[in-house]
Coordinates of N, CA and C and ligand atoms in Angstrom, one line a residue:
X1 N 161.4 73.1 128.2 CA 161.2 72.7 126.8 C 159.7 72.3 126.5
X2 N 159.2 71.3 127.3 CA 157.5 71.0 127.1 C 156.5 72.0 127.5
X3 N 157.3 73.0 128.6 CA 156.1 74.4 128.5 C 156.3 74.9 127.0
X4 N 157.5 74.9 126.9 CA 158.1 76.0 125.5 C 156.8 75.3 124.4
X5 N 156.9 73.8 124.1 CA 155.6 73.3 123.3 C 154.5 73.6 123.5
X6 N 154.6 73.6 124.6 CA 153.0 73.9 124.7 C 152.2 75.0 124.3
X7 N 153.2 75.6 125.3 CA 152.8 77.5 124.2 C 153.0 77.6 122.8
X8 N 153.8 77.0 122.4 CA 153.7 76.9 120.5 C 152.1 76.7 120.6
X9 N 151.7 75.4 120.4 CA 150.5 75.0 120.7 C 149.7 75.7 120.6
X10 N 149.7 76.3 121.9 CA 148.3 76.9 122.2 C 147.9 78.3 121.3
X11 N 149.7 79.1 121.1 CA 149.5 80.0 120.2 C 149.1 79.5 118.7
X12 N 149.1 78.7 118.6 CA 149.3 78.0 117.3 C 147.4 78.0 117.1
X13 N 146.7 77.4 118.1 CA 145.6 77.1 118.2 C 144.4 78.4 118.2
X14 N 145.3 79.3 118.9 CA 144.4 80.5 119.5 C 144.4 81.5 118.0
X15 N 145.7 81.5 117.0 CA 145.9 82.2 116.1 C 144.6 81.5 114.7
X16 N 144.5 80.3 115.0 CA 144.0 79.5 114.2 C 142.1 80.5 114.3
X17 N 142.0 80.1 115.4 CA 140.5 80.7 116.0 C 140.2 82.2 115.6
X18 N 141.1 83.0 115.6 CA 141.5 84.4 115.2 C 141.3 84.4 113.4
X19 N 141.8 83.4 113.1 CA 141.3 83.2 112.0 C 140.7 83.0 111.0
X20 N 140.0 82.0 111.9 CA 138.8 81.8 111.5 C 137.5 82.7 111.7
X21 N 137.3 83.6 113.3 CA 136.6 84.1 113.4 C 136.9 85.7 112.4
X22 N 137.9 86.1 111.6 CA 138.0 86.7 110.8 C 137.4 86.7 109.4
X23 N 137.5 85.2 109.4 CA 136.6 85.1 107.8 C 135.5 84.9 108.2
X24 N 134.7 84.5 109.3 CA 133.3 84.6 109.4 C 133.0 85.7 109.5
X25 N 134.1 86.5 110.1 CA 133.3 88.5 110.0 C 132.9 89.0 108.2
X26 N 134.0 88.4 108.0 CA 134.4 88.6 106.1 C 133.2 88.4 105.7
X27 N 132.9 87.3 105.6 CA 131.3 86.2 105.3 C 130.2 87.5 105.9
X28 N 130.4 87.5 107.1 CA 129.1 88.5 107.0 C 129.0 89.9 106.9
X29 N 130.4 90.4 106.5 CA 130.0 91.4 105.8 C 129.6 91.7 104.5
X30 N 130.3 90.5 103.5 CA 129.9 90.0 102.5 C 128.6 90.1 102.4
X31 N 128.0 89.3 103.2 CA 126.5 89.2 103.2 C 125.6 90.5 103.2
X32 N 126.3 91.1 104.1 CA 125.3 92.6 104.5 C 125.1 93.2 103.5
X33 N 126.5 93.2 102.7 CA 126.7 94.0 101.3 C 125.8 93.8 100.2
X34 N 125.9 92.4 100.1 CA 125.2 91.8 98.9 C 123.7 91.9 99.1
X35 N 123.4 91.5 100.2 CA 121.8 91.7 100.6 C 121.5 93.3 100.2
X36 N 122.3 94.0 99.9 CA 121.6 95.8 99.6 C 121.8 95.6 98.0
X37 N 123.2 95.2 97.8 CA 123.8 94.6 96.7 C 122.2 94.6 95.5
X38 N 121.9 93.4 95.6 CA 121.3 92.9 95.4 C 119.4 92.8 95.5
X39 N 119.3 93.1 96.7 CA 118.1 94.4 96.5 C 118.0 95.7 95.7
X40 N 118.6 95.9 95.4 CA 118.5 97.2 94.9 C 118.5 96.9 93.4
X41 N 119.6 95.8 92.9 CA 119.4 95.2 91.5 C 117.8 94.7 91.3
X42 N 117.5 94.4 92.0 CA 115.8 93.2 92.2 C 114.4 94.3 91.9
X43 N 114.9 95.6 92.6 CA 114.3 97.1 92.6 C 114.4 97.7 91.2
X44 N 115.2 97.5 90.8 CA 115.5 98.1 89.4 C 114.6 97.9 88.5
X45 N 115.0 95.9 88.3 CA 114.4 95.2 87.3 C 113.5 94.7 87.2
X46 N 112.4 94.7 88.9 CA 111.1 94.3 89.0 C 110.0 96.0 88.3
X47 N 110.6 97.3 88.7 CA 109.9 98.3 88.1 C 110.2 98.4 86.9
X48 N 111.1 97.8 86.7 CA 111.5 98.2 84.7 C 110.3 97.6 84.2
X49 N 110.6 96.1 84.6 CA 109.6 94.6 84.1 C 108.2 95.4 84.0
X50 N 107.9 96.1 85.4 CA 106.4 96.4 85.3 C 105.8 97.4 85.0
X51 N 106.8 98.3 84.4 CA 106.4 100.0 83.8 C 106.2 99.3 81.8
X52 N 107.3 98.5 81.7 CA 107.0 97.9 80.5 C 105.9 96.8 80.2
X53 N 104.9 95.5 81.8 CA 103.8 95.4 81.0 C 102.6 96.4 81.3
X54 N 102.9 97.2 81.9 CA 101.8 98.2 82.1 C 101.5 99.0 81.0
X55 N 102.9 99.7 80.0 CA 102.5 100.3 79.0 C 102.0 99.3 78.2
X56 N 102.6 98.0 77.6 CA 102.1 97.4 76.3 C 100.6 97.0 77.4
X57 N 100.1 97.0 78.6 CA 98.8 96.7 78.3 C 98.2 97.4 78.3
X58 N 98.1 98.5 78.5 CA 97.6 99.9 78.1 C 97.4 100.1 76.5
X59 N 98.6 99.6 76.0 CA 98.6 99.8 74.7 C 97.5 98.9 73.9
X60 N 98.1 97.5 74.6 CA 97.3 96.6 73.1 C 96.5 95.3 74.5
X61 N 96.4 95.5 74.9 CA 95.7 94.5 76.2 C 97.1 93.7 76.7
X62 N 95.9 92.7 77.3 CA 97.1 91.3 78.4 C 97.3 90.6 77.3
X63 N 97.3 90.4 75.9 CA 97.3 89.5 74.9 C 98.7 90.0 74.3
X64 N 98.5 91.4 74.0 CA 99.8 92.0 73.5 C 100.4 92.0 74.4
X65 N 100.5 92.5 75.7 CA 101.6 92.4 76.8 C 102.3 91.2 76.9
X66 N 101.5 89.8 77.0 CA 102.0 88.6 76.9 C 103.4 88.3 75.6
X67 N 103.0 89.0 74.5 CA 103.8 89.1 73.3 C 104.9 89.6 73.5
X68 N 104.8 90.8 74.2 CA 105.9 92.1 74.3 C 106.4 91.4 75.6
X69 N 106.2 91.0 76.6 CA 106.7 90.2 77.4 C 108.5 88.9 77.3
X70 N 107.7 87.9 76.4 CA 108.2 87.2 76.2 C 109.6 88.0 75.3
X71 N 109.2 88.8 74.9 CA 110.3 89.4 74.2 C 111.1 90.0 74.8
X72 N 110.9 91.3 75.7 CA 111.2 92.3 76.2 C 111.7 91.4 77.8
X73 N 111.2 90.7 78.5 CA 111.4 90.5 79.8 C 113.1 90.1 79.9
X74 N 113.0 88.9 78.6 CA 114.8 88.3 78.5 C 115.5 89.4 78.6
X75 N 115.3 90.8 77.1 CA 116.2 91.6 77.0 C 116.5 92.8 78.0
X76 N 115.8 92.6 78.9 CA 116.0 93.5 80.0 C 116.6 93.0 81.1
X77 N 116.6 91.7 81.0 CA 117.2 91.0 82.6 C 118.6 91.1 82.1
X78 N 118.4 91.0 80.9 CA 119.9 90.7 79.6 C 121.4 92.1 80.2
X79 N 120.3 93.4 79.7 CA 120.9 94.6 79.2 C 121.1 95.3 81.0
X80 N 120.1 94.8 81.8 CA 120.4 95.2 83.4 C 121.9 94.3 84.0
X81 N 121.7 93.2 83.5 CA 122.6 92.1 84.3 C 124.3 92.4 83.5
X82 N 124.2 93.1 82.4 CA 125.6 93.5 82.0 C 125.6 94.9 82.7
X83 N 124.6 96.1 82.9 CA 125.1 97.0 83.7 C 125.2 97.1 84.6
X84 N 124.9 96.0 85.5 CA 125.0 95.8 87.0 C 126.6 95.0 87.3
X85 N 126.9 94.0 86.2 CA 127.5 93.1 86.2 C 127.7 92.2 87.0
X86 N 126.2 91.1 86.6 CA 125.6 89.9 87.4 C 125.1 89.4 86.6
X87 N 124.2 88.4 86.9 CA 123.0 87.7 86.1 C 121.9 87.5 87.0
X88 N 121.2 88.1 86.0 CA 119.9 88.8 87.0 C 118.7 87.0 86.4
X89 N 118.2 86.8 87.0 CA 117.3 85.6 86.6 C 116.4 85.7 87.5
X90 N 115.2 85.0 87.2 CA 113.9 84.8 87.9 C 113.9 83.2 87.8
X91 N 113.3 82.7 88.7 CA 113.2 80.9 89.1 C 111.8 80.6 90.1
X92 N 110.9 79.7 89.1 CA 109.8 79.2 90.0 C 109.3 77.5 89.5
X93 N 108.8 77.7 90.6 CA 108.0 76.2 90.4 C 107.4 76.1 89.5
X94 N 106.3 76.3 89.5 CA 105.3 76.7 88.8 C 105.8 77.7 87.8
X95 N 106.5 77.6 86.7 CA 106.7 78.5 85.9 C 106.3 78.1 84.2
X96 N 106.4 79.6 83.9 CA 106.3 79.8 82.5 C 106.8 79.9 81.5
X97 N 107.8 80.4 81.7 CA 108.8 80.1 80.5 C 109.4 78.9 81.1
X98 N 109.8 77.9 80.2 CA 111.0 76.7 80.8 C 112.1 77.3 81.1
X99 N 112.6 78.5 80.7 CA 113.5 78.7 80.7 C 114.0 79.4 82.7
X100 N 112.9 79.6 82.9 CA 112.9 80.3 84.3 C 112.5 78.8 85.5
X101 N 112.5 77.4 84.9 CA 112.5 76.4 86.3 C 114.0 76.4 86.4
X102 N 113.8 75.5 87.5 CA 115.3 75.7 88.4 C 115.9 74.8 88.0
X103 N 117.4 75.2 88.0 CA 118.3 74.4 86.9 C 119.4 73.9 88.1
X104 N 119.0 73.8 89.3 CA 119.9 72.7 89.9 C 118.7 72.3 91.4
X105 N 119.6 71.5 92.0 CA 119.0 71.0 93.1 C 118.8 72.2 94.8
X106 N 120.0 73.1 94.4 CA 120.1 74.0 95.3 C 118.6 74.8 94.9
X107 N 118.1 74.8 93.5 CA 117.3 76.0 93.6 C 116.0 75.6 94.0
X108 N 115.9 74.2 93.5 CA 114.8 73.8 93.7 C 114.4 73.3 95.4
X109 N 115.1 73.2 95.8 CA 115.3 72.9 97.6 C 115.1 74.8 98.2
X110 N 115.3 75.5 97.6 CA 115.5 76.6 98.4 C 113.8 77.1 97.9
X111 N 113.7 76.8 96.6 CA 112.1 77.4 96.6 C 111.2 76.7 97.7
X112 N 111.5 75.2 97.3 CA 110.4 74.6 98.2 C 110.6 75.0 99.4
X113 N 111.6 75.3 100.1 CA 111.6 75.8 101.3 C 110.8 77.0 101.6
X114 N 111.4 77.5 100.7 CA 110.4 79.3 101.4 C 108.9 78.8 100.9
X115 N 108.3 77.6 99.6 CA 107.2 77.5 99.7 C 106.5 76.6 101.0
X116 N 107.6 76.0 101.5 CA 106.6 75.6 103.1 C 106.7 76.4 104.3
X117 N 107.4 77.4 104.3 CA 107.9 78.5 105.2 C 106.6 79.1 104.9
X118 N 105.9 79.4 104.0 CA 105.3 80.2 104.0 C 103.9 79.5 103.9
X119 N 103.2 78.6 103.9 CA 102.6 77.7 104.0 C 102.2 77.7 105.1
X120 N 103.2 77.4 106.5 CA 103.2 77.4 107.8 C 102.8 79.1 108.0
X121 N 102.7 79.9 107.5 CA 102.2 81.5 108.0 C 103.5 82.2 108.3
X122 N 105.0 81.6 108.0 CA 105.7 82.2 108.4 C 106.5 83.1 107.4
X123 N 107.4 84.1 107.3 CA 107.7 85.3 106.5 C 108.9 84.4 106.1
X124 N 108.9 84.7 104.6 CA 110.5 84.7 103.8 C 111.1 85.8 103.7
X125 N 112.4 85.8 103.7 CA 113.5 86.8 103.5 C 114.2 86.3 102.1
X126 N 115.0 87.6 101.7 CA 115.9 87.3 100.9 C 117.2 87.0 101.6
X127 N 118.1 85.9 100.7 CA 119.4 85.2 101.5 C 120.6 85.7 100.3
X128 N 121.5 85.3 101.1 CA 123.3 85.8 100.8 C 123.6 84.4 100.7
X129 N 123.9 83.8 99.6 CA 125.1 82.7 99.5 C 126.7 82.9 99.0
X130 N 127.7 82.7 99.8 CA 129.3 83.2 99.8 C 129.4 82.2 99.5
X131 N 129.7 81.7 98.0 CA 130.6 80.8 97.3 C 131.9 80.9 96.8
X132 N 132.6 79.9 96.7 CA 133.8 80.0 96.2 C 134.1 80.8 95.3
X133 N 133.6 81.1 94.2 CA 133.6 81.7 93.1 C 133.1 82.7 93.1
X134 N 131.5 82.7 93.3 CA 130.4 83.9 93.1 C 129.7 84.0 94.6
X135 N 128.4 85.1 94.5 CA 128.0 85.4 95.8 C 126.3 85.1 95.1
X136 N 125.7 84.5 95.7 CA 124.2 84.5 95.1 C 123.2 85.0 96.1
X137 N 122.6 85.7 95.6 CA 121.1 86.6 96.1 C 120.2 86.0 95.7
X138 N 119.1 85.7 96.1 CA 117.7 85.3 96.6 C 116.6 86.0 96.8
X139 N 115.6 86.6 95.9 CA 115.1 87.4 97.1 C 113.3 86.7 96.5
X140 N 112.1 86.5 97.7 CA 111.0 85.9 97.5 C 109.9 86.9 96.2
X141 N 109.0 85.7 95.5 CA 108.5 87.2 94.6 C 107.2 86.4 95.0
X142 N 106.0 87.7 95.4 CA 104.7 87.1 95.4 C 104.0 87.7 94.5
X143 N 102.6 87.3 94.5 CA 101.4 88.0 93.6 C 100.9 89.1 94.7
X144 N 101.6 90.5 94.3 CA 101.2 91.4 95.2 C 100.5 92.2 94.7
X145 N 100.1 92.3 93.3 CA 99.2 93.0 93.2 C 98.0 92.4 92.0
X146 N 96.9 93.4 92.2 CA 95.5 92.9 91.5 C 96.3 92.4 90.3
X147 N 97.1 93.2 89.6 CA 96.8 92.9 87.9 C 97.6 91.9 87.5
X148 N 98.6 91.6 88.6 CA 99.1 90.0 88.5 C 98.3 89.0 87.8
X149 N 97.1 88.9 88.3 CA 96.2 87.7 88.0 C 95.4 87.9 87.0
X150 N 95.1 89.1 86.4 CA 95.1 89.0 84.5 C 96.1 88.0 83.9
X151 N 97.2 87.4 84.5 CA 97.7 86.7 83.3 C 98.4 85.0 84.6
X152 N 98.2 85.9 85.7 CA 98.5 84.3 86.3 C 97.6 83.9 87.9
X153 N 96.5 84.4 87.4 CA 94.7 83.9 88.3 C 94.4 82.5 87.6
X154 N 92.8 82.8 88.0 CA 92.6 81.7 88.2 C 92.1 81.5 86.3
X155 N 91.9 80.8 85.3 CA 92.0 80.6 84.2 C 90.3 80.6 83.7
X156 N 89.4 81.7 83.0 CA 88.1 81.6 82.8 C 87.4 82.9 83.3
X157 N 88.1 82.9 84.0 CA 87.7 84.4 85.4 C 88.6 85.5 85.5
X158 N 89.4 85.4 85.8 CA 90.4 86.1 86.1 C 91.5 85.7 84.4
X159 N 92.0 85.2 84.5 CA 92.4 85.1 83.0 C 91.5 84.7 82.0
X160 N 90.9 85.9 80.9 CA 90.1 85.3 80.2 C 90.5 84.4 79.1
X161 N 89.5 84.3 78.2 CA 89.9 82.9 77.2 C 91.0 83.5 76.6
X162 N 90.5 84.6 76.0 CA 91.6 85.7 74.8 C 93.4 85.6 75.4
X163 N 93.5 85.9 77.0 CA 94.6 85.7 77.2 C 95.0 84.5 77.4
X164 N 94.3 83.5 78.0 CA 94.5 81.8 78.2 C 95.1 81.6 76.6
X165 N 94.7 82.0 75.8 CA 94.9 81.6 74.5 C 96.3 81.9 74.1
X166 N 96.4 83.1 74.2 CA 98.0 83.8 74.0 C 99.1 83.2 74.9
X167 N 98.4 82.8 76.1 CA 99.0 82.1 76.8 C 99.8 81.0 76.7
X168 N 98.5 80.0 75.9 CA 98.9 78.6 75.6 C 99.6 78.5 74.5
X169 N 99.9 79.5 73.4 CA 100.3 79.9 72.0 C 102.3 80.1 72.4
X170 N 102.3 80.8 73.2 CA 103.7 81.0 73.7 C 104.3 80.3 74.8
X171 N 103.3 79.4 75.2 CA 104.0 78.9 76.4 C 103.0 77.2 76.6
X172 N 103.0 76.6 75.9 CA 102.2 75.5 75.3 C 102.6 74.6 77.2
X173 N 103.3 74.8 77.7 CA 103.9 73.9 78.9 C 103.3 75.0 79.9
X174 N 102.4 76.0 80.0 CA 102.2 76.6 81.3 C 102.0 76.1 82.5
X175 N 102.7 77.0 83.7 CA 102.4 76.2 84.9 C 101.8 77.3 85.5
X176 N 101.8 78.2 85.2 CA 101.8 79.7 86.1 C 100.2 80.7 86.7
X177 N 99.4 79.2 86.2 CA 98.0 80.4 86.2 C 97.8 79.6 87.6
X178 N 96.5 79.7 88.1 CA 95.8 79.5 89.1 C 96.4 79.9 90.6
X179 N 97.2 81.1 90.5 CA 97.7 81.8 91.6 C 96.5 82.9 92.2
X180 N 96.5 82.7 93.7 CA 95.8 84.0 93.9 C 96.7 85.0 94.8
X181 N 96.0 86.2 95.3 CA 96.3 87.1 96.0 C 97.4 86.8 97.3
X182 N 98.4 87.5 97.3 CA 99.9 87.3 98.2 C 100.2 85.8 98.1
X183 N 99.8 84.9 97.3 CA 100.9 83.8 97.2 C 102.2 84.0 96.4
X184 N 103.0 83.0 96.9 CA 104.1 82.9 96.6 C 104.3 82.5 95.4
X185 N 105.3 83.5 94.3 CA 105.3 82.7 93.3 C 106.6 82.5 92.8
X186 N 107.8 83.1 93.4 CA 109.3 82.5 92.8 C 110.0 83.2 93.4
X187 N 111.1 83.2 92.6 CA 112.4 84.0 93.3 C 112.8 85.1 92.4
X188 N 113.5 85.9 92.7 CA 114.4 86.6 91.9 C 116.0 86.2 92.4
X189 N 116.9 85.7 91.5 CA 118.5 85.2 91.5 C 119.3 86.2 91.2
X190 N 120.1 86.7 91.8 CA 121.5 87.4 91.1 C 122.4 87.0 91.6
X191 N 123.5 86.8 90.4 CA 124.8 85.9 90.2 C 125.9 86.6 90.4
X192 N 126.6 87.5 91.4 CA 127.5 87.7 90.9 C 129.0 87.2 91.3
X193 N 129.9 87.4 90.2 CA 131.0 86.6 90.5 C 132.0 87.1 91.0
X194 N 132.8 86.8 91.7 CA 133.8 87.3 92.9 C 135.3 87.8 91.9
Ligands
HEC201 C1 100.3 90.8 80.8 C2 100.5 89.5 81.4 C3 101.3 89.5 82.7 C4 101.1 90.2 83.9 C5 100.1 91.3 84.1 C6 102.1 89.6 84.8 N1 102.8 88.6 84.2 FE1 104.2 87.5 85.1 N2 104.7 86.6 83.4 C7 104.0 86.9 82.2 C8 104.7 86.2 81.1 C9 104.3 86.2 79.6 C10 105.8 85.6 81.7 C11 106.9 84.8 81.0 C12 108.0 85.9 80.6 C13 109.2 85.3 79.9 O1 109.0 84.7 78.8 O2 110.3 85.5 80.4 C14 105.8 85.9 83.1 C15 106.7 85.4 84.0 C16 106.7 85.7 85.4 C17 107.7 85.2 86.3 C18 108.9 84.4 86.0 C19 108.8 83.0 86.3 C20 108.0 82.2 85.2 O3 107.0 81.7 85.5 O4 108.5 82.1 84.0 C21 107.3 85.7 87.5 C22 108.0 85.5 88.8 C23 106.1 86.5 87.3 N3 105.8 86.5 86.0 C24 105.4 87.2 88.3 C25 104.5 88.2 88.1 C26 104.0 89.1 89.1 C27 104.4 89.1 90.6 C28 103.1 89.9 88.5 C29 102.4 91.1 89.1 C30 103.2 92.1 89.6 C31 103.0 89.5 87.1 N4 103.9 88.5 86.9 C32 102.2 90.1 86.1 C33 102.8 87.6 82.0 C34 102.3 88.5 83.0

């Protein structure tokens, strides 16, 4: 009889383990998925973002682009994040629209992190979070190229007055200039729900 328990037990315990190590496979396949998932959304909406300020600044300068920006940036994260079916957002420290600082403690812990990760000289990755509900993507955004810093260098030089001006006209709370070359400047977020 107390062997007979025991082996309940142990089966009881070893099925348990089986089970668990099942949803950790789950979890990281989850993960694998969403990290392409998810990349590929970030790919979409970072070339859309920059085929559209590249024409308006072509068109009408960094002054108009800044205009057409504020307009166009929302309605594309908008019109992408229902055809992907997610919510595509961008989140920084140092940001420019209010609407893009971090709106909990998770986000704001995760930026500072990749900003002292990278501080120390070491690389960020994009991360997979498996929530109850939804799956959230992360992926790091730097100042990778020159014409970034027409609108978020250093303020005088690199951002002239004309744009400083448009700048401070739409965005009277700016945080976002005095960036230079390969620093870190936020994240890209997608939301999607399970
Ligand atoms: C023509 C000016 C201009 C250029 C060039 C530009 N940006 Fe911006 N950037 C803006 C404006 C304006 C916003 C605010 C958009 C909004 O209202 O959603 C912004 C917002 C952002 C944000 C969202 C976070 C925040 O601060 O609100 C990130 C990230 C960002 N820019 C990164 C970049 C990177 C990286 C480059 C270069 C590849 C770049 N920008 C080039 C004008 C510019």
């Amino acid at each position: 009889m107390r062997s007979l328990t025991c082996l309940l037990i142990i089966l009881m315990i070893s099925s348990c383990g089986v089970r668990e190590e099942k949803a950790t496979q789950r979890e990281e396949s989850l993960k694998k998925e969403y990290l392409q998932k998810g990349g590929e959304i970030v790919n979409l909406s970072q070339s859309e973002l920059l085929k559209n300020v590249s024409i308006a600044t072509k068109t009408g300068g960094p002054g108009y682009a800044i205009d057409f920006c504020n307009l166009r940036a929302m309605e594309i994260k908008d019109s992408l994040s229902r055809l992907n079916n997610c919510q595509i957002q961008r989140i920084a420290l140092k940001y420019r629209n209010p609407l893009d600082k971090p709106q909990s403690k998770k986000e704001e812990d995760l930026l500072r992190q990749y900003q002292l990760t990278v501080q120390r000289g070491d690389s960020i990755k994009p991360e997979v979070y498996v929530l109850e509900d939804r799956i959230e993507y992360y992926q790091p955004i730097f100042i990778n190229k020159g014409a970034c810093l027409i609108c978020h260098g250093v303020p005088g030089t690199q951002v002239t007055d004309e744009t400083l001006e448009k700048i401070m006209a739409r965005y009277p709370n700016d945080l976002a200039t005095g960036f230079s070359m390969n620093d870190f400047r936020g994240a890209w977020k997608i939301t999607f729900m399970k």
